[in-house]
Coordinates of C-alpha atoms and ligand atoms in Angstrom, one line a residue:
M19 CA 105.8 101.8 81.4
S20 CA 107.7 103.6 84.1
N21 CA 109.6 101.7 86.7
D22 CA 109.7 102.3 90.2
N23 CA 112.9 104.5 90.0
N24 CA 111.0 106.9 87.8
K25 CA 108.2 108.3 89.8
L26 CA 108.3 112.1 90.0
L27 CA 105.9 113.8 92.6
I28 CA 105.5 117.5 92.0
L29 CA 104.3 119.9 94.7
D30 CA 103.8 123.4 93.5
D31 CA 101.1 125.8 94.4
D32 CA 101.0 127.1 90.8
A33 CA 99.1 124.6 89.0
L34 CA 100.4 125.8 85.6
I35 CA 104.0 125.3 86.6
A36 CA 103.3 122.0 88.2
R37 CA 101.8 121.0 84.8
T38 CA 104.9 122.3 83.0
I39 CA 107.2 120.3 85.3
S40 CA 105.0 117.2 84.7
V41 CA 105.1 117.5 80.9
I42 CA 109.0 117.9 81.0
G43 CA 109.2 115.0 83.5
E44 CA 107.0 112.6 81.3
S45 CA 109.1 113.5 78.2
A46 CA 112.2 112.6 80.3
G47 CA 110.6 109.1 81.0
F48 CA 109.3 109.9 84.4
H49 CA 105.7 108.8 85.6
T50 CA 104.4 112.0 87.2
R51 CA 101.8 113.0 89.8
T52 CA 101.3 116.6 90.6
T53 CA 99.5 118.4 93.6
T54 CA 99.1 121.9 95.0
A55 CA 98.2 120.8 98.6
A56 CA 100.5 119.6 101.3
D57 CA 97.9 117.0 102.8
E58 CA 97.7 115.3 99.4
F59 CA 101.5 115.6 98.9
F60 CA 102.3 113.7 102.1
E61 CA 99.6 111.1 101.5
L62 CA 101.2 110.5 97.9
V63 CA 104.6 110.4 99.5
D64 CA 103.4 107.5 101.8
T65 CA 101.2 105.6 99.3
W66 CA 102.8 106.2 95.9
T67 CA 106.4 106.2 97.2
P68 CA 107.9 108.6 94.5
S69 CA 111.6 108.1 93.7
H70 CA 111.9 111.7 93.0
I71 CA 110.1 114.9 94.3
A72 CA 110.0 118.4 92.8
L73 CA 109.3 120.9 95.5
D74 CA 108.7 124.6 95.3
L75 CA 110.3 126.1 98.4
V76 CA 108.3 129.2 98.5
M77 CA 104.5 128.8 98.4
P78 CA 101.9 131.3 99.8
D79 CA 100.0 128.8 102.1
M80 CA 102.8 126.4 102.9
D81 CA 106.5 126.5 104.2
G82 CA 108.7 124.7 101.8
V83 CA 111.3 124.3 104.6
E84 CA 108.7 122.8 106.8
V85 CA 107.8 120.3 104.1
L86 CA 111.5 119.4 103.9
V87 CA 111.6 118.9 107.7
E88 CA 108.5 116.7 107.5
L89 CA 110.0 114.6 104.6
A90 CA 113.0 114.1 106.8
Q91 CA 110.9 112.9 109.7
R92 CA 109.1 110.3 107.5
R93 CA 112.7 109.1 106.5
C94 CA 111.8 109.9 102.9
R95 CA 114.4 108.4 100.5
A96 CA 113.3 110.1 97.3
R97 CA 115.7 112.4 95.6
I98 CA 114.5 116.1 96.0
L99 CA 114.7 118.7 93.4
I100 CA 114.1 122.1 94.9
T101 CA 112.7 124.9 92.7
S102 CA 112.2 128.4 93.8
G103 CA 112.2 132.0 92.8
V104 CA 114.3 133.0 96.1
G105 CA 117.8 134.0 95.7
S106 CA 120.8 131.7 95.4
R107 CA 122.0 132.0 99.0
V108 CA 118.5 131.1 100.4
L109 CA 118.4 128.0 98.0
D110 CA 121.8 127.2 99.1
A111 CA 120.9 127.4 102.8
A112 CA 117.8 125.2 102.2
R113 CA 119.9 122.6 100.4
R114 CA 122.4 122.6 103.4
S115 CA 119.6 122.2 105.9
A116 CA 117.9 119.4 104.0
V117 CA 121.1 117.4 103.7
E118 CA 121.9 117.9 107.4
H119 CA 118.4 116.5 108.0
G120 CA 119.5 113.5 106.0
L121 CA 117.5 114.0 102.8
T122 CA 118.9 113.5 99.4
I123 CA 118.9 116.7 97.1
G124 CA 119.1 115.8 93.5
G125 CA 119.5 119.4 92.4
V126 CA 118.3 123.0 92.8
L127 CA 116.6 125.0 90.1
A128 CA 116.1 128.8 90.4
K129 CA 112.8 130.0 88.9
P130 CA 112.2 131.0 86.3
F131 CA 113.9 128.2 84.6
A132 CA 114.3 127.2 80.9
P133 CA 112.7 124.0 80.1
G134 CA 115.9 122.8 78.8
D135 CA 117.5 123.2 82.3
L136 CA 114.8 121.1 84.0
R137 CA 115.1 118.4 81.3
Q138 CA 118.8 118.2 81.9
L139 CA 118.3 118.1 85.7
L140 CA 115.9 115.3 85.2
A141 CA 118.1 113.5 82.8
D142 CA 121.0 113.6 85.3
Q143 CA 118.8 112.0 88.0
K144 CA 118.3 109.0 85.8
S145 CA 121.9 108.2 85.7
E146 CA 122.1 108.2 89.4
I147 CA 121.3 105.0 91.3
V148 CA 118.3 105.4 93.3
D149 CA 117.3 103.4 96.4
I150 CA 113.7 104.1 97.1
E151 CA 112.9 101.2 99.2
P152 CA 112.0 102.4 102.6
D153 CA 113.9 101.0 105.5
P154 CA 111.9 97.9 106.3
H155 CA 113.2 97.6 109.8
P156 CA 113.9 101.1 111.3
D157 CA 114.2 99.6 114.7
T158 CA 116.7 96.9 113.7
D159 CA 118.6 99.8 111.9
R160 CA 118.7 101.7 115.1
R161 CA 119.7 98.7 117.2
R162 CA 122.5 98.2 114.9
H163 CA 123.7 101.5 115.5
E164 CA 123.5 101.1 119.3
I165 CA 126.9 100.3 120.2
S166 CA 127.7 99.5 123.6
P167 CA 131.4 100.2 125.2
E168 CA 131.5 96.6 125.9
D169 CA 130.9 95.6 122.4
L170 CA 133.5 97.9 121.3
E171 CA 136.0 96.9 123.7
A172 CA 135.6 93.3 122.7
G173 CA 136.0 94.2 119.2
L174 CA 139.2 96.1 120.0
E175 CA 140.6 93.2 121.8
R176 CA 139.7 90.8 118.9
G177 CA 141.8 93.1 116.7
E178 CA 138.7 94.2 114.6
L179 CA 139.9 97.8 114.0
E180 CA 141.2 98.5 110.5
L181 CA 142.6 101.4 108.8
V182 CA 141.9 102.6 105.4
Y183 CA 144.0 105.3 103.6
Q184 CA 142.9 108.2 101.4
P185 CA 145.6 109.8 99.3
K186 CA 146.4 113.5 99.3
V187 CA 147.9 115.3 96.3
N188 CA 149.5 118.6 95.7
C189 CA 147.0 121.0 93.9
A190 CA 149.7 122.4 91.6
D191 CA 151.1 119.4 90.0
S192 CA 149.0 116.6 91.3
A193 CA 152.0 114.7 92.8
L194 CA 151.2 112.4 95.7
A195 CA 151.8 114.3 98.9
G196 CA 150.6 111.6 101.6
F197 CA 147.8 109.7 103.1
E198 CA 145.2 110.2 105.7
A199 CA 144.4 107.2 108.0
L200 CA 140.6 106.6 108.7
V201 CA 139.6 103.9 111.1
R202 CA 136.8 101.2 110.4
W203 CA 135.4 98.7 112.8
R204 CA 135.1 95.3 110.9
C205 CA 132.4 93.8 113.3
P206 CA 131.2 90.3 112.6
E207 CA 127.6 91.1 113.5
R208 CA 127.3 94.6 112.0
G209 CA 129.6 94.6 109.0
V210 CA 132.0 97.5 108.5
V211 CA 131.0 100.3 110.9
P212 CA 132.1 103.8 110.0
P213 CA 134.0 106.0 112.6
G214 CA 131.2 108.4 113.1
L215 CA 129.3 105.5 114.8
F216 CA 131.8 104.2 117.3
I217 CA 134.3 107.2 117.9
P218 CA 131.8 109.0 120.1
V219 CA 131.2 105.8 122.0
A220 CA 135.0 105.4 122.6
E221 CA 135.2 109.0 123.7
S222 CA 132.4 108.9 126.2
S223 CA 133.6 105.6 127.5
G224 CA 137.1 106.2 128.1
L225 CA 138.1 103.7 125.4
I226 CA 139.6 106.3 123.2
G227 CA 142.9 106.4 124.6
R228 CA 143.5 102.7 124.0
M229 CA 141.9 102.9 120.6
T230 CA 144.0 105.8 119.4
R231 CA 147.3 104.0 120.5
E232 CA 146.1 101.0 118.5
I233 CA 145.4 103.2 115.4
I234 CA 148.7 105.0 115.7
K235 CA 150.6 101.7 115.9
Q236 CA 148.8 100.4 112.7
A237 CA 149.2 103.5 110.9
I238 CA 152.9 103.8 111.5
D239 CA 153.5 100.2 110.7
W240 CA 151.7 100.5 107.4
F241 CA 153.4 103.7 106.5
A242 CA 157.0 102.5 107.6
T243 CA 156.9 98.9 106.6
D244 CA 154.4 98.6 103.8
L245 CA 154.7 101.9 102.0
R246 CA 158.1 103.2 102.5
S247 CA 159.9 99.9 102.2
C248 CA 157.6 98.7 99.3
P249 CA 160.3 97.2 96.8
R250 CA 157.6 97.6 94.0
I251 CA 157.9 101.4 94.6
G252 CA 161.4 102.0 96.1
A253 CA 163.1 100.2 93.3
N254 CA 163.0 103.4 91.3
A255 CA 165.4 105.7 93.0
W256 CA 163.5 108.9 92.2
H257 CA 160.3 107.3 93.7
A258 CA 162.2 106.2 96.7
S259 CA 163.2 109.8 97.4
L260 CA 159.6 110.8 96.9
L261 CA 158.6 108.4 99.4
G262 CA 160.8 110.0 102.1
K263 CA 158.7 113.2 101.8
L264 CA 155.3 111.7 101.9
T265 CA 153.1 112.6 105.1
L266 CA 150.9 110.2 107.1
S267 CA 147.9 112.1 108.7
I268 CA 146.1 110.5 111.8
N269 CA 143.1 111.9 113.4
L270 CA 143.2 112.7 117.1
S271 CA 140.2 113.1 119.4
A272 CA 140.9 115.8 121.9
R273 CA 140.2 113.3 124.7
S274 CA 143.4 111.3 123.6
L275 CA 145.4 114.2 124.5
D276 CA 144.4 113.5 128.3
D277 CA 146.4 110.3 128.1
E278 CA 149.5 110.5 130.2
G279 CA 152.4 109.5 128.3
F280 CA 150.8 109.9 124.8
I281 CA 153.5 112.0 123.4
D282 CA 156.2 109.7 124.5
F283 CA 154.2 106.8 123.2
V284 CA 154.0 108.4 119.7
H285 CA 157.6 109.4 119.7
Q286 CA 158.9 105.9 120.5
N287 CA 156.9 104.4 117.8
C288 CA 158.3 106.8 115.3
C289 CA 161.9 106.1 116.5
D290 CA 161.3 102.4 116.3
A291 CA 159.9 102.6 112.7
L292 CA 162.6 105.1 111.8
I293 CA 160.1 107.7 110.9
D294 CA 160.9 111.4 111.2
P295 CA 158.2 113.0 113.3
D296 CA 157.9 115.7 110.6
N297 CA 156.3 113.0 108.3
L298 CA 153.4 112.6 110.9
V299 CA 150.5 115.0 110.8
F300 CA 148.0 115.0 113.7
E301 CA 144.6 116.3 112.8
L302 CA 142.3 117.8 115.4
T303 CA 138.9 119.2 114.8
E304 CA 138.5 122.9 115.3
T305 CA 135.9 122.4 118.1
S306 CA 137.9 119.8 120.2
A307 CA 141.0 121.8 119.9
M308 CA 139.2 124.7 121.4
E309 CA 137.4 122.8 124.2
D310 CA 140.2 123.3 126.6
P311 CA 142.4 126.0 125.0
V312 CA 145.0 126.1 128.1
G313 CA 145.5 122.3 128.2
S314 CA 145.4 122.0 124.5
L315 CA 148.2 124.8 124.1
D316 CA 150.5 122.8 126.4
L317 CA 150.0 119.4 124.8
L318 CA 150.0 120.6 121.2
T319 CA 153.1 122.7 121.8
R320 CA 154.8 119.7 123.2
L321 CA 153.9 117.7 120.1
R322 CA 155.1 120.4 117.8
M323 CA 158.3 120.6 119.9
K324 CA 158.9 117.1 119.1
G325 CA 158.7 117.8 115.5
F326 CA 155.3 116.6 114.7
Q327 CA 152.9 118.5 112.4
L328 CA 149.5 119.5 113.5
S329 CA 146.5 120.2 111.4
I330 CA 143.2 121.9 112.3
D331 CA 140.6 119.8 110.7
D332 CA 137.0 120.7 109.5
F333 CA 137.9 124.3 109.6
G334 CA 134.9 126.5 109.1
T335 CA 132.3 124.5 110.8
G336 CA 133.3 125.3 114.6
Y337 CA 133.3 128.3 116.7
S338 CA 137.0 129.2 116.8
S339 CA 138.2 132.6 117.5
M340 CA 140.9 133.9 115.4
L341 CA 142.9 134.5 118.5
Q342 CA 142.8 130.7 119.4
L343 CA 143.8 129.8 116.0
V344 CA 147.0 132.2 116.2
R345 CA 147.8 130.9 119.7
L346 CA 147.7 127.1 118.9
P347 CA 150.7 126.0 117.0
F348 CA 149.2 124.4 114.0
S349 CA 151.0 123.8 110.8
E350 CA 148.1 122.9 108.4
I351 CA 144.4 124.1 108.0
K352 CA 142.0 121.8 106.4
V353 CA 139.0 123.5 104.8
D354 CA 135.9 121.5 105.6
K355 CA 134.5 119.3 103.0
S356 CA 131.0 120.8 103.3
F357 CA 132.3 123.9 101.5
V358 CA 134.6 122.0 99.1
M359 CA 131.9 119.7 98.0
S360 CA 129.5 122.5 97.1
A361 CA 132.2 124.7 95.6
S362 CA 131.4 124.0 91.9
R363 CA 127.8 125.2 92.4
S364 CA 128.0 127.7 95.2
E365 CA 129.8 131.0 94.9
E366 CA 129.5 131.6 98.6
S367 CA 131.3 128.2 99.2
R368 CA 134.1 129.4 96.9
A369 CA 134.5 132.7 98.9
V370 CA 134.6 130.7 102.1
I371 CA 137.3 128.4 100.7
R372 CA 139.4 131.3 99.5
S373 CA 139.2 133.1 102.7
I374 CA 140.3 130.0 104.7
V375 CA 143.3 129.4 102.3
E376 CA 144.2 132.9 102.7
L377 CA 143.9 133.1 106.3
G378 CA 146.0 129.9 106.6
H379 CA 148.7 131.2 104.3
S380 CA 148.9 134.5 106.2
L381 CA 149.7 132.6 109.3
G382 CA 152.1 130.4 107.6
L383 CA 150.0 127.3 107.4
R384 CA 149.6 124.8 104.7
A385 CA 146.1 124.7 103.2
T386 CA 144.4 121.4 102.3
A387 CA 141.0 121.0 100.9
E388 CA 139.1 117.8 101.7
G389 CA 136.0 116.5 99.9
V390 CA 137.2 117.4 96.3
E391 CA 134.8 115.6 94.0
D392 CA 135.0 117.2 90.6
L393 CA 137.5 118.8 88.4
D394 CA 136.1 122.2 88.5
T395 CA 136.7 122.5 92.1
M396 CA 140.1 121.2 91.6
E397 CA 140.9 123.8 89.0
Y398 CA 139.6 126.4 91.5
L399 CA 141.7 125.2 94.2
K400 CA 144.7 125.4 92.0
E401 CA 143.8 129.0 90.9
I402 CA 143.6 130.3 94.6
G403 CA 146.9 128.6 95.5
C404 CA 145.5 126.0 97.9
D405 CA 148.3 123.6 98.6
R406 CA 146.8 120.1 98.8
A407 CA 143.6 118.3 97.9
Q408 CA 142.0 115.1 99.1
G409 CA 138.6 113.6 98.0
F410 CA 136.8 111.2 95.9
L411 CA 138.1 112.9 92.6
V412 CA 141.6 111.7 93.6
S413 CA 140.6 108.5 95.4
R414 CA 138.3 107.1 98.0
P415 CA 139.8 105.8 101.1
L416 CA 141.5 102.5 100.3
S417 CA 142.8 99.3 102.2
G418 CA 146.4 99.2 102.9
E419 CA 147.2 96.9 100.0
Q420 CA 145.0 98.9 97.5
A421 CA 146.6 102.0 98.8
L422 CA 150.2 100.7 97.9
Q423 CA 149.0 99.7 94.5
W424 CA 147.4 103.2 93.9
A425 CA 150.7 104.9 94.9
Q426 CA 152.7 102.7 92.6
Q427 CA 150.4 103.4 89.7
H428 CA 150.0 107.1 90.5
L429 CA 153.9 107.6 90.8
T430 CA 154.4 105.6 87.5
S431 CA 151.9 107.5 85.5
W432 CA 152.7 110.9 87.0
R433 CA 156.2 110.9 85.8
Ligands
LIG22 P1 137.5 113.6 108.7 O1 138.9 113.6 109.5 O2 136.9 115.0 108.3 O3 137.6 112.6 107.4 C1 137.1 112.8 106.1 C2 135.9 112.1 105.9 O4 135.5 112.4 104.7 C3 136.2 110.6 105.8 O5 135.0 109.9 106.4 C4 136.2 110.4 104.4 O6 135.9 109.1 104.0 C5 135.3 111.4 103.8 N1 135.7 111.8 102.5 C6 136.8 112.1 101.9 N2 136.8 112.5 100.7 C7 135.4 112.7 100.6 C8 134.8 113.1 99.4 O7 135.3 113.5 98.3 N3 133.4 113.3 99.4 C9 132.8 112.9 100.6 N4 131.5 113.1 100.6 N5 133.4 112.4 101.6 C10 134.7 112.3 101.6 P2 135.1 108.7 107.5 O8 136.1 107.8 107.1 O9 133.7 108.2 107.6 O10 135.5 109.6 108.7 C11 134.5 110.3 109.5 C12 135.2 111.1 110.6 O11 135.4 110.1 111.6 C13 136.6 111.7 110.2 O12 136.3 112.9 109.6 C14 137.2 111.9 111.6 O13 136.7 113.0 112.3 C15 136.8 110.7 112.3 N6 137.8 109.5 112.2 C16 138.2 108.8 111.3 N7 139.1 108.1 111.6 C17 139.4 108.4 112.9 C18 140.6 107.9 113.8 O14 141.4 107.1 113.6 N8 140.5 108.6 115.0 C19 139.6 109.6 115.4 N9 139.7 110.1 116.6 N10 138.6 109.9 114.6 C20 138.7 109.4 113.4
LIG23 CA1 140.6 114.4 109.4
LIG24 CA1 137.8 117.0 108.0

């Protein structure tokens, strides 16, 4: 008997193909239902709550992309397998749009497919954890996400902001190259709140300046006191010399650059902690750096003149002009993770990564790829000469203490 995580609903206007998928699905241990009509399909989505959906993207009487949008509006939690005879670029675009709508795509299969490929894809799904429970309290969920500036300010005052650290390694030899600090809000009522939910509130309410100073203080303190003075690591002279070369990356919102005295604040903190500004990298997103090109140019130039490094984050997702990139004094370019995460299955993504790395190198910038999740992608990055990599393959973001342990283990096993 199939359990709730093994329900595959198939929508394909070709009844024979639907039947074939169904037979393969049943043999892979799925309980299946097939339909060729959109009405019946959505009724089954609601009443039968499939854990998986196989969807043909191109059907004569229906638009598969519209079906995806409708599924997203219904907050469908099933894993979706897209099948279609359209070219790989179109399939890729459909996958991206579905993910941007919040759907979970289990895989994409170009038609005609060999039964073995579908069997493999279905087998892969079963090893993934599936959470098909529809959100029982969508409103509570929304309220949870509604963060008022007052709540956030109170949290800031109570010292509830914490940083986690994600390692970066050199692509060529996998040596530890540094860490990126990422902020979390440990809120007593909401649990751990990710930055995507509260940074925008901080930006629009004017809290971002204070918050950024708090983040910088904590990050420098961890880097200088915990990491660089860690007796477990520094006892080995060779490790100690490596510690001196590590970089600490901190994300800056463009709004924090409006903060009078920001540069002096950072500089003073570095001096107090005996950190060379060259060990600090400030990451700014492409779009935010371009918002006020003239103001940014002044401030970023001053930061660079003090010796800090600057990185252009999420490169490839904004609307930068080549001119701005050349004008602004960046020292690093970060390839956006949307390209990196899809590199192993998308030739287009690989081409974008390669051009960004080449563009960066031609301007004398270090290239870092974020969102590296698999070995094939790591190999590819090495092959094209990308400098650094960061992502779940190397490590997830870690608490301060875990990051120390990770560094210690990595340094010991690396040499
Ligand atoms: P970001 O700067 O692009 O940071 C990378 C995000 O990707 C992080 O999410 C990280 O956890 C995630 N990530 C890293 N490796 C992988 C991977 O292999 N796969 C996947 N799927 N994701 C990966 P996080 O921590 O939720 O941060 C989200 C964004 O919030 C950051 O994007 C950054 O723009 C912003 N942010 C984080 N910390 C701060 C901060 O201290 N200040 C400011 N102003 N913004 C921050
Ligand atoms: Ca970043
Ligand atoms: Ca990024």
